[in-house]
Short mmCIF file of C-alpha atoms and ligand atoms in Angstrom, two decimals:
data_model
loop_
_atom_site.label_atom_id
_atom_site.label_comp_id
_atom_site.label_asym_id
_atom_site.label_seq_id
_atom_site.Cartn_x
_atom_site.Cartn_y
_atom_site.Cartn_z
CA UNK Q 26 -39.05 23.04 17.38
CA UNK Q 27 -38.89 27.15 17.71
CA UNK Q 28 -38.01 27.48 21.44
CA UNK Q 29 -34.59 26.62 21.02
CA UNK Q 30 -33.25 27.31 24.66
CA UNK Q 31 -36.56 24.90 26.19
CA UNK Q 32 -35.27 21.80 28.62
CA UNK Q 33 -38.19 20.00 25.45
CA UNK Q 34 -35.61 21.46 23.06
CA UNK Q 35 -32.71 19.41 24.36
CA UNK Q 36 -34.54 15.91 25.43
CA UNK Q 37 -35.58 15.96 21.95
CA UNK Q 38 -32.49 16.40 20.76
CA UNK Q 39 -30.74 13.16 21.85
CA UNK Q 40 -33.08 11.58 19.24
CA UNK Q 41 -30.19 13.23 16.95
CA UNK Q 42 -27.95 10.51 18.27
CA UNK Q 43 -28.73 6.94 18.05
CA UNK Q 44 -26.04 5.69 19.67
CA UNK Q 45 -27.33 7.81 23.29
CA UNK Q 46 -30.44 5.14 23.31
CA UNK Q 47 -29.23 1.92 24.27
CA UNK Q 48 -28.24 0.32 28.16
CA UNK Q 49 -24.69 0.07 28.79
CA UNK Q 50 -24.73 -2.68 32.45
CA UNK Q 51 -28.65 -3.13 32.67
CA UNK Q 52 -29.01 0.54 32.69
CA UNK Q 53 -29.42 3.42 30.32
CA UNK Q 54 -26.34 4.64 29.13
CA UNK Q 55 -25.43 7.94 30.52
CA UNK Q 56 -23.30 9.65 28.84
CA UNK Q 57 -20.64 11.87 30.02
CA UNK Q 58 -17.04 11.87 28.80
CA UNK Q 59 -17.78 14.66 25.78
CA UNK Q 60 -14.62 16.74 26.83
CA UNK Q 61 -12.65 13.05 25.22
CA UNK Q 62 -14.55 12.59 22.63
CA UNK Q 63 -18.31 14.00 21.52
CA UNK Q 64 -21.03 11.37 20.14
CA UNK Q 65 -22.05 12.28 16.37
CA UNK Q 66 -25.84 12.96 15.59
CA UNK Q 67 -27.57 11.21 12.18
CA UNK Q 68 -26.86 14.18 10.01
CA UNK Q 69 -22.50 13.74 10.62
CA UNK Q 70 -23.08 10.12 10.37
CA UNK Q 71 -25.36 10.17 6.76
CA UNK Q 72 -23.11 13.23 5.65
CA UNK Q 73 -20.48 10.49 5.31
CA UNK Q 74 -21.99 8.08 4.19
CA UNK Q 75 -24.29 9.56 1.84
CA UNK Q 76 -20.50 10.79 0.05
CA UNK Q 77 -19.54 7.40 0.00
CA UNK Q 78 -22.50 6.41 -2.06
CA UNK Q 79 -22.88 9.15 -4.23
CA UNK Q 80 -19.42 12.22 -4.57
CA UNK Q 81 -16.33 9.89 -3.49
CA UNK Q 82 -13.22 10.52 -4.98
CA UNK Q 83 -10.06 12.38 -4.66
CA UNK Q 84 -9.65 16.57 -4.69
CA UNK Q 85 -7.89 18.91 -5.80
CA UNK Q 86 -5.99 16.55 -8.54
CA UNK Q 87 -9.14 15.32 -10.70
CA UNK Q 88 -10.74 17.41 -13.34
CA UNK Q 89 -13.52 14.79 -14.26
CA UNK Q 90 -17.08 15.63 -12.63
CA UNK Q 91 -16.54 13.45 -9.53
CA UNK Q 92 -13.40 14.77 -8.38
CA UNK Q 93 -14.89 18.78 -9.62
CA UNK Q 94 -17.75 17.88 -6.78
CA UNK Q 95 -15.62 16.06 -4.35
CA UNK Q 96 -12.73 19.26 -4.06
CA UNK Q 97 -16.33 21.61 -4.07
CA UNK Q 98 -17.90 19.94 -0.86
CA UNK Q 99 -14.40 19.65 0.27
CA UNK Q 100 -13.69 23.72 0.18
CA UNK Q 101 -17.12 24.53 1.13
CA UNK Q 102 -16.71 22.79 4.61
CA UNK Q 103 -13.15 25.68 4.03
CA UNK Q 104 -15.57 28.42 4.27
CA UNK Q 105 -18.01 27.05 6.78
CA UNK Q 106 -15.53 26.92 9.57
CA UNK Q 107 -14.07 30.27 9.07
CA UNK Q 108 -17.73 31.70 9.03
CA UNK Q 109 -17.60 29.18 11.97
CA UNK Q 110 -14.76 31.14 13.78
CA UNK Q 111 -15.60 33.99 11.74
CA UNK Q 112 -12.37 34.38 9.90
CA UNK Q 113 -11.42 34.05 6.27
CA UNK Q 114 -11.37 30.73 4.25
CA UNK Q 115 -7.25 30.99 3.74
CA UNK Q 116 -6.45 31.48 7.52
CA UNK Q 117 -8.46 27.32 7.95
CA UNK Q 118 -5.98 24.62 7.73
CA UNK Q 119 -6.80 21.52 7.89
CA UNK Q 120 -5.45 19.18 9.69
CA UNK Q 121 -5.40 15.50 11.64
CA UNK Q 122 -6.97 16.91 14.79
CA UNK Q 123 -5.97 19.63 17.53
CA UNK Q 124 -2.20 17.78 18.28
CA UNK Q 125 -1.19 17.19 14.82
CA UNK Q 126 -2.41 20.88 14.12
CA UNK Q 127 0.16 22.06 17.71
CA UNK Q 128 2.83 19.77 15.98
CA UNK Q 129 2.34 21.99 12.36
CA UNK Q 130 2.44 25.03 13.98
CA UNK Q 131 5.60 24.60 16.72
CA UNK Q 132 7.27 22.93 13.28
CA UNK Q 133 6.40 26.01 11.25
CA UNK Q 134 7.69 28.13 13.87
CA UNK Q 135 10.66 26.94 14.30
CA UNK Q 136 13.33 29.26 12.64
CA UNK Q 137 11.60 32.39 14.45
CA UNK Q 138 12.41 30.92 17.75
CA UNK Q 139 16.44 31.77 19.23
CA UNK Q 140 18.93 30.96 21.77
CA UNK Q 141 17.33 32.78 25.14
CA UNK Q 142 13.17 33.51 24.23
CA UNK Q 143 10.82 32.65 26.39
CA UNK Q 144 7.43 30.30 25.56
CA UNK Q 145 5.28 31.12 27.81
CA UNK Q 146 2.12 28.13 28.77
CA UNK Q 147 0.42 27.92 31.85
CA UNK Q 148 -0.02 25.48 34.68
CA UNK Q 149 -3.13 23.95 33.56
CA UNK Q 150 -2.32 22.99 29.82
CA UNK Q 151 -2.84 19.22 28.15
CA UNK Q 152 0.21 17.77 26.71
CA UNK Q 153 -0.72 18.77 23.42
CA UNK Q 154 0.24 21.70 24.28
CA UNK Q 155 3.01 21.53 26.07
CA UNK Q 156 4.89 18.93 24.41
CA UNK Q 157 5.85 20.05 21.05
CA UNK Q 158 6.61 23.34 22.81
CA UNK Q 159 9.66 20.78 24.54
CA UNK Q 160 10.27 20.12 21.72
CA UNK Q 161 11.26 23.48 20.38
CA UNK Q 162 13.29 24.49 23.07
CA UNK Q 163 14.81 21.75 22.80
CA UNK Q 164 15.69 22.41 19.39
CA UNK Q 165 16.59 26.18 19.79
CA UNK Q 166 18.38 26.96 23.05
CA UNK Q 167 13.97 28.47 24.46
CA UNK Q 168 13.38 28.49 27.63
CA UNK Q 169 9.38 27.24 28.98
CA UNK Q 170 7.72 29.53 31.44
CA UNK Q 171 4.05 28.35 32.99
CA UNK Q 172 1.62 30.91 34.65
CA UNK Q 173 0.72 29.48 37.45
CA UNK Q 174 -3.05 28.82 38.68
CA UNK Q 175 -3.48 30.14 41.59
CA UNK Q 176 -6.69 28.54 44.43
CA UNK Q 177 -9.63 28.87 43.11
CA UNK Q 178 -8.35 27.42 39.98
CA UNK Q 179 -8.25 30.00 37.59
CA UNK Q 180 -5.05 31.28 35.67
CA UNK Q 181 -3.10 34.09 37.90
CA UNK Q 182 -3.11 37.35 35.52
CA UNK Q 183 -0.92 39.45 38.37
CA UNK Q 184 1.85 36.41 37.55
CA UNK Q 185 1.04 36.41 33.91
CA UNK Q 186 1.35 40.32 33.12
CA UNK Q 187 5.26 39.66 35.26
CA UNK Q 188 6.14 36.17 32.91
CA UNK Q 189 5.30 37.53 30.00
CA UNK Q 190 8.20 39.79 28.51
CA UNK Q 191 9.98 41.24 26.33
CA UNK Q 192 11.60 37.86 25.77
CA UNK Q 193 8.52 36.11 25.10
CA UNK Q 194 7.44 34.75 21.47
CA UNK Q 195 4.63 32.76 21.88
CA UNK Q 196 2.00 32.76 24.67
CA UNK Q 197 0.46 29.46 24.30
CA UNK Q 198 -3.16 27.87 26.49
CA UNK Q 199 -5.57 26.10 26.41
CA UNK Q 200 -9.49 28.71 25.95
CA UNK Q 201 -11.28 26.06 28.56
CA UNK Q 202 -9.28 23.66 30.35
CA UNK Q 203 -9.72 19.88 29.69
CA UNK Q 204 -9.38 19.42 33.77
CA UNK Q 205 -10.45 21.85 35.81
CA UNK Q 206 -12.95 23.32 33.18
CA UNK Q 207 -11.77 27.37 33.97
CA UNK Q 208 -12.74 29.22 31.14
CA UNK Q 209 -9.34 31.58 30.81
CA UNK Q 210 -9.15 35.52 30.25
CA UNK Q 211 -7.96 35.17 26.57
CA UNK Q 212 -8.96 38.11 25.19
CA UNK Q 213 -7.05 39.97 28.19
CA UNK Q 214 -3.89 37.93 28.55
CA UNK Q 215 -3.93 37.83 24.38
CA UNK Q 216 -3.61 41.43 25.13
CA UNK Q 217 -0.48 41.44 27.58
CA UNK Q 218 1.36 38.89 24.64
CA UNK Q 219 0.77 41.30 21.79
CA UNK Q 220 2.05 44.25 23.64
CA UNK Q 221 4.85 42.82 23.41
CA UNK Q 222 5.05 41.11 20.39
CA UNK Q 223 4.77 37.75 21.13
CA UNK Q 224 2.61 35.40 19.27
CA UNK Q 225 -0.97 34.55 20.99
CA UNK Q 226 -2.18 30.82 20.61
CA UNK Q 227 -5.36 29.67 21.55
CA UNK Q 228 -6.42 26.31 21.78
CA UNK Q 229 -10.01 25.65 21.26
CA UNK Q 230 -10.54 21.81 21.53
CA UNK Q 231 -12.31 21.90 24.81
CA UNK Q 232 -14.02 25.67 24.15
CA UNK Q 233 -14.82 25.80 20.77
CA UNK Q 234 -17.71 22.92 21.27
CA UNK Q 235 -19.30 25.07 24.37
CA UNK Q 236 -18.92 28.89 23.58
CA UNK Q 237 -18.83 31.05 20.88
CA UNK Q 238 -14.89 31.38 19.92
CA UNK Q 239 -14.08 34.82 17.79
CA UNK Q 240 -10.74 34.81 15.97
CA UNK Q 241 -11.54 38.78 15.82
CA UNK Q 242 -12.84 39.06 18.15
CA UNK Q 243 -9.85 38.05 20.84
CA UNK Q 244 -7.17 38.46 18.05
CA UNK Q 245 -5.89 35.34 18.02
CA UNK Q 246 -3.05 34.54 16.29
CA UNK Q 247 -3.16 30.61 16.14
CA UNK Q 248 -5.88 28.65 17.30
CA UNK Q 249 -5.99 24.88 16.97
CA UNK Q 250 -9.05 22.91 17.52
CA UNK Q 251 -10.46 19.20 16.20
CA UNK Q 252 -13.72 18.17 15.24
CA UNK Q 253 -14.07 14.90 17.19
CA UNK Q 254 -14.64 16.85 20.22
CA UNK Q 255 -17.83 19.13 18.39
CA UNK Q 256 -19.94 16.08 16.94
CA UNK Q 257 -17.80 15.44 13.75
CA UNK Q 258 -15.58 12.69 12.92
CA UNK Q 259 -12.21 11.55 14.49
CA UNK Q 260 -9.33 13.03 12.38
CA UNK Q 261 -10.06 15.96 11.29
CA UNK Q 262 -8.58 19.51 13.15
CA UNK Q 263 -8.59 22.65 12.37
CA UNK Q 264 -5.37 25.10 12.56
CA UNK Q 265 -5.83 28.95 12.00
CA UNK Q 266 -3.22 31.19 11.39
CA UNK Q 267 -3.80 34.86 10.19
CA UNK Q 268 -2.62 34.86 7.05
CA UNK Q 269 0.53 37.08 7.40
CA UNK Q 270 1.57 34.41 9.53
CA UNK Q 271 0.45 31.57 8.06
CA UNK Q 272 2.76 32.30 4.90
CA UNK Q 273 5.22 32.65 7.40
CA UNK Q 274 5.35 29.54 8.91
CA UNK Q 275 7.66 26.64 7.23
CA UNK Q 276 5.49 23.22 5.88
CA UNK Q 277 6.34 20.57 7.90
CA UNK Q 278 5.24 17.48 5.99
CA UNK Q 279 5.49 17.38 2.38
CA UNK Q 280 4.56 16.07 -0.64
CA UNK Q 281 1.58 15.83 -3.28
CA UNK Q 282 -0.82 18.95 -3.10
CA UNK Q 283 1.58 20.74 -1.23
CA UNK Q 284 3.76 21.64 -3.82
CA UNK Q 285 3.47 24.43 -6.60
CA UNK Q 286 6.60 22.67 -8.33
CA UNK Q 287 8.59 19.91 -8.09
CA UNK Q 288 11.95 18.76 -9.92
CA UNK Q 289 14.57 16.19 -9.72
CA UNK Q 290 16.56 18.96 -7.72
CA UNK Q 291 14.21 21.12 -6.05
CA UNK Q 292 10.49 22.09 -5.15
CA UNK Q 293 8.25 25.49 -4.50
CA UNK Q 294 5.42 24.65 -2.89
CA UNK Q 295 1.72 26.17 -2.85
CA UNK Q 296 0.45 28.66 -1.09
CA UNK Q 297 -1.30 29.36 2.21
CA UNK Q 298 -3.29 26.60 3.59
CA UNK Q 299 -2.49 24.05 0.25
CA UNK Q 300 1.74 23.74 1.63
CA UNK Q 301 0.27 22.64 4.62
CA UNK Q 302 -2.28 19.89 3.72
CA UNK Q 303 0.19 17.47 1.58
CA UNK Q 304 -1.13 14.16 0.94
CA UNK Q 305 -5.22 13.11 0.60
CA UNK Q 306 -6.54 14.54 3.29
CA UNK Q 307 -9.10 13.05 5.56
CA UNK Q 308 -11.78 13.65 3.08
CA UNK Q 309 -14.75 12.39 4.36
CA UNK Q 310 -13.77 13.36 7.60
CA UNK Q 311 -14.16 17.28 6.15
CA UNK Q 312 -16.88 16.58 5.22
CA UNK Q 313 -18.53 15.10 8.02
CA UNK Q 314 -17.26 18.16 9.65
CA UNK Q 315 -19.24 20.64 7.87
CA UNK Q 316 -22.32 18.26 8.69
CA UNK Q 317 -21.27 19.02 12.36
CA UNK Q 318 -20.34 22.47 11.96
CA UNK Q 319 -24.33 23.18 10.54
CA UNK Q 320 -26.34 20.74 12.88
CA UNK Q 321 -23.84 22.91 15.32
CA UNK Q 322 -25.25 26.02 13.91
CA UNK Q 323 -28.97 24.81 13.31
CA UNK Q 324 -29.31 25.21 17.22
CA UNK Q 325 -27.33 28.38 17.77
CA UNK Q 326 -24.33 27.93 20.24
CA UNK Q 327 -25.40 31.03 22.11
CA UNK Q 328 -28.20 28.15 22.94
CA UNK Q 329 -25.74 25.85 23.50
CA UNK Q 330 -23.97 28.41 26.06
CA UNK Q 331 -27.60 29.13 28.12
CA UNK Q 332 -28.37 25.31 28.37
CA UNK Q 333 -25.14 24.47 29.46
CA UNK Q 334 -24.83 27.31 31.94
CA UNK Q 335 -27.88 25.59 33.79
CA UNK Q 336 -26.77 22.13 33.25
CA UNK Q 337 -22.85 23.57 35.48
CA UNK Q 338 -25.24 25.29 38.19
CA UNK Q 339 -27.42 22.33 38.22
CA UNK Q 340 -24.70 20.15 38.50
CA UNK Q 341 -22.37 21.88 40.98
CA UNK Q 342 -25.53 22.26 43.82
CA UNK Q 343 -26.28 19.48 43.28
CA UNK Q 344 -22.12 17.08 43.18
CA UNK Q 345 -22.72 19.83 47.14
CA UNK Q 346 -24.70 17.11 48.61
CA UNK Q 347 -22.03 14.51 48.47
CA UNK Q 348 -20.23 14.05 51.26
CA UNK Q 349 -15.66 13.71 51.14
CA UNK Q 350 -16.36 14.85 47.26
CA UNK Q 351 -14.05 17.04 46.51
CA UNK Q 352 -14.26 18.94 42.77
CA UNK Q 353 -11.26 20.77 41.01
CA UNK Q 354 -11.87 23.36 38.96
CA UNK Q 355 -13.85 27.66 39.67
CA UNK Q 356 -17.11 27.09 41.72
CA UNK Q 357 -18.93 30.07 39.44
CA UNK Q 358 -20.41 29.34 36.43
CA UNK Q 359 -19.46 32.00 34.92
CA UNK Q 360 -16.08 31.44 34.08
CA UNK Q 361 -16.21 27.66 34.02
CA UNK Q 362 -17.28 24.99 31.71
CA UNK Q 363 -19.86 21.66 31.97
CA UNK Q 364 -15.77 19.65 32.55
CA UNK Q 365 -15.68 18.13 36.32
CA UNK Q 366 -12.83 16.62 37.80
CA UNK Q 367 -13.51 15.36 41.48
CA UNK Q 368 -12.19 12.60 43.95
CA UNK Q 369 -13.60 10.70 46.55
CA UNK Q 370 -11.73 10.20 49.58
CA UNK Q 371 -9.93 6.63 49.39
CA UNK Q 372 -11.82 5.84 45.60
CA UNK Q 373 -8.85 5.56 43.07
CA UNK Q 374 -10.76 7.33 39.93
CA UNK Q 375 -10.16 4.08 37.80
CA UNK Q 376 -12.85 2.06 40.35
CA UNK Q 377 -14.54 5.36 40.32
CA UNK Q 378 -14.93 4.95 36.35
CA UNK Q 379 -15.81 1.36 36.91
CA UNK Q 380 -18.09 1.68 39.47
CA UNK Q 381 -20.66 4.13 37.67
CA UNK Q 382 -20.38 2.42 34.69
CA UNK Q 383 -21.85 -0.18 36.21
CA UNK Q 384 -24.44 2.08 36.29
CA UNK Q 385 -24.83 3.00 33.07
CA UNK Q 386 -22.45 6.07 32.96
CA UNK Q 387 -19.27 6.98 31.36
CA UNK Q 388 -17.03 9.05 32.95
CA UNK Q 389 -13.23 9.64 32.56
CA UNK Q 390 -10.76 8.40 34.84
CA UNK Q 391 -6.91 9.51 34.71
CA UNK Q 392 -4.57 12.57 34.21
CA UNK Q 393 -6.44 13.66 31.61
CA UNK Q 394 -3.52 14.72 29.14
CA UNK Q 395 -2.40 16.89 31.90
CA UNK Q 396 0.33 14.93 34.22
CA UNK Q 397 2.12 18.28 34.41
CA UNK Q 398 -1.58 19.64 36.22
CA UNK Q 399 -2.10 16.63 38.50
CA UNK Q 400 1.86 16.98 39.64
CA UNK Q 401 1.11 20.18 40.75
CA UNK Q 402 -1.89 19.42 42.62
CA UNK Q 403 -0.38 16.94 43.99
CA UNK Q 404 -3.12 13.80 42.68
CA UNK Q 405 -2.17 11.33 41.21
CA UNK Q 406 -5.19 10.72 39.25
CA UNK Q 407 -9.20 12.47 39.07
CA UNK Q 408 -12.53 11.47 37.65
CA UNK Q 409 -13.94 13.66 35.47
CA UNK Q 410 -17.25 14.01 34.38
CA UNK Q 411 -18.24 16.57 30.94
CA UNK Q 412 -21.50 17.15 30.37
CA UNK Q 413 -22.86 18.36 26.75
CA UNK Q 414 -25.87 19.40 25.60
CA UNK Q 415 -27.40 16.28 25.29
CA UNK Q 416 -27.50 15.50 29.33
CA UNK Q 417 -30.35 16.17 31.35
CA UNK Q 418 -31.29 17.27 34.58
CA UNK Q 419 -32.74 14.20 35.19
CA UNK Q 420 -28.87 12.25 34.02
CA UNK Q 421 -27.26 14.45 36.36
CA UNK Q 422 -29.41 13.49 39.61
CA UNK Q 423 -29.01 9.84 38.10
CA UNK Q 424 -25.25 10.51 38.29
CA UNK Q 425 -25.52 11.98 41.89
CA UNK Q 426 -27.07 9.44 43.02
CA UNK Q 427 -24.48 7.17 42.07
CA UNK Q 428 -21.66 9.09 43.53
CA UNK Q 429 -23.45 9.55 47.25
CA UNK Q 430 -23.75 5.87 47.10
CA UNK Q 431 -20.12 5.15 45.50
CA UNK Q 432 -18.30 4.56 49.23
CA UNK Q 433 -20.96 1.99 49.75
CA UNK Q 434 -21.04 0.09 46.40
CA UNK Q 435 -16.96 0.57 46.40
CA UNK Q 436 -16.94 -1.23 50.29
CA UNK Q 437 -19.30 -3.88 48.69
CA UNK Q 438 -16.01 -4.33 46.24
CA UNK Q 439 -19.21 -5.04 43.91
CA UNK Q 440 -17.19 -3.23 41.27
CA UNK Q 441 -14.55 -5.88 41.52
CA UNK Q 442 -16.74 -8.49 39.87
CA UNK Q 443 -16.95 -6.99 36.47
N1 PLP G 505 -6.32 20.28 24.19
C1 PLP G 505 -7.11 19.98 25.37
C2 PLP G 505 -7.98 21.65 26.00
C3 PLP G 505 -7.77 19.10 24.70
O1 PLP G 505 -8.32 18.79 25.80
C4 PLP G 505 -6.69 17.84 23.73
C5 PLP G 505 -7.97 16.22 23.98
O2 PLP G 505 -8.57 16.23 25.05
C6 PLP G 505 -6.00 17.98 23.20
C7 PLP G 505 -5.87 19.40 23.84
C8 PLP G 505 -5.96 16.70 22.01
O3 PLP G 505 -6.67 16.73 21.03
P1 PLP G 505 -7.11 15.66 19.86
O4 PLP G 505 -6.47 14.19 21.22
O5 PLP G 505 -7.63 15.73 19.35
O6 PLP G 505 -6.03 15.87 18.95
#
């Protein structure tokens, strides 16, 4: 199909995702938990099976044909990832996911941080971009500061200008909040960080699948993201770092493949990115990740952005008809994505998840690994609907209808039978 931004194109695309074609509790599945993980197109699934059927071997260590082939395939994905974010292949470290990328970064940067140095995060961060910095701060006597959010659920830029100072060594924020859906002004905050010589780190776990991320355009020093949130397999992620900065970073996982030379007394390390990739990596995962990137490129990130903006506008319009429902996040689709956290008065998010699951609708309830943000908003938890391009307007209608009936269904107590 030529017109890759038509509704029909995106409806047809659902055929690429076999898992979507099933009933849950007697209803057609509506998968709207894409912020947690996305479903996998058949091309990704096949690429992993094909690798095991035809090419399976270890990488970087064999001289035989299969090993060379597997190495080529693995390294080729590094180039695909680099092109996808407009970087060089030497700047792509394969990790096990965003969390592992942050841990490698925070550990590797440790000896560049001294007592009294400041690390600036925001109030809307995922635990993956909080806890590793807390550990680093504890070890080195550094101080954590947080850019506040304003009443519209956006980052307060004026406060950011005050909080980031000469003392700041690292500014690490999410590109899209996994709770609020807010798209943060990454380029602006990056330029403030750089004004003071601080590193700018961007958590792209949520943004990488919804918008074009160009590390050069933003001028990021480091970014992190996971394959499983962009239609690829679990257990694979990326730490991007500017070449000269990766060289300065210390490895924290030691063993085979990350070394240059080893004696009984000491070792020297391989160059970046290999010095961060000790041991046998998740080879089939990386191969599947490459297929996911091909898949996204075939559709086009521009088309995905357009489609999701339409879904976002449609959802916000429709959901405003639901009584007693409050959305926590910006009300304009210009700087938000299709991640909608909400509560309906009187219904706990876990009950809401169960109520919707009974109608075949998969959503998430809880604190979404952002406890500090929930504490700040004085909310024990929220329900979260996170859409992506394979969701449809008809699905949104069904979700909104289920939300409209939620109170009635809740009072009937039917969900307790589950
Ligand atoms: N950062 C954000 C914004 C996220 O949404 C997530 C996962 O939900 C992570 C980091 C952690 O990703 P992973 O669990 O794949 O390591």
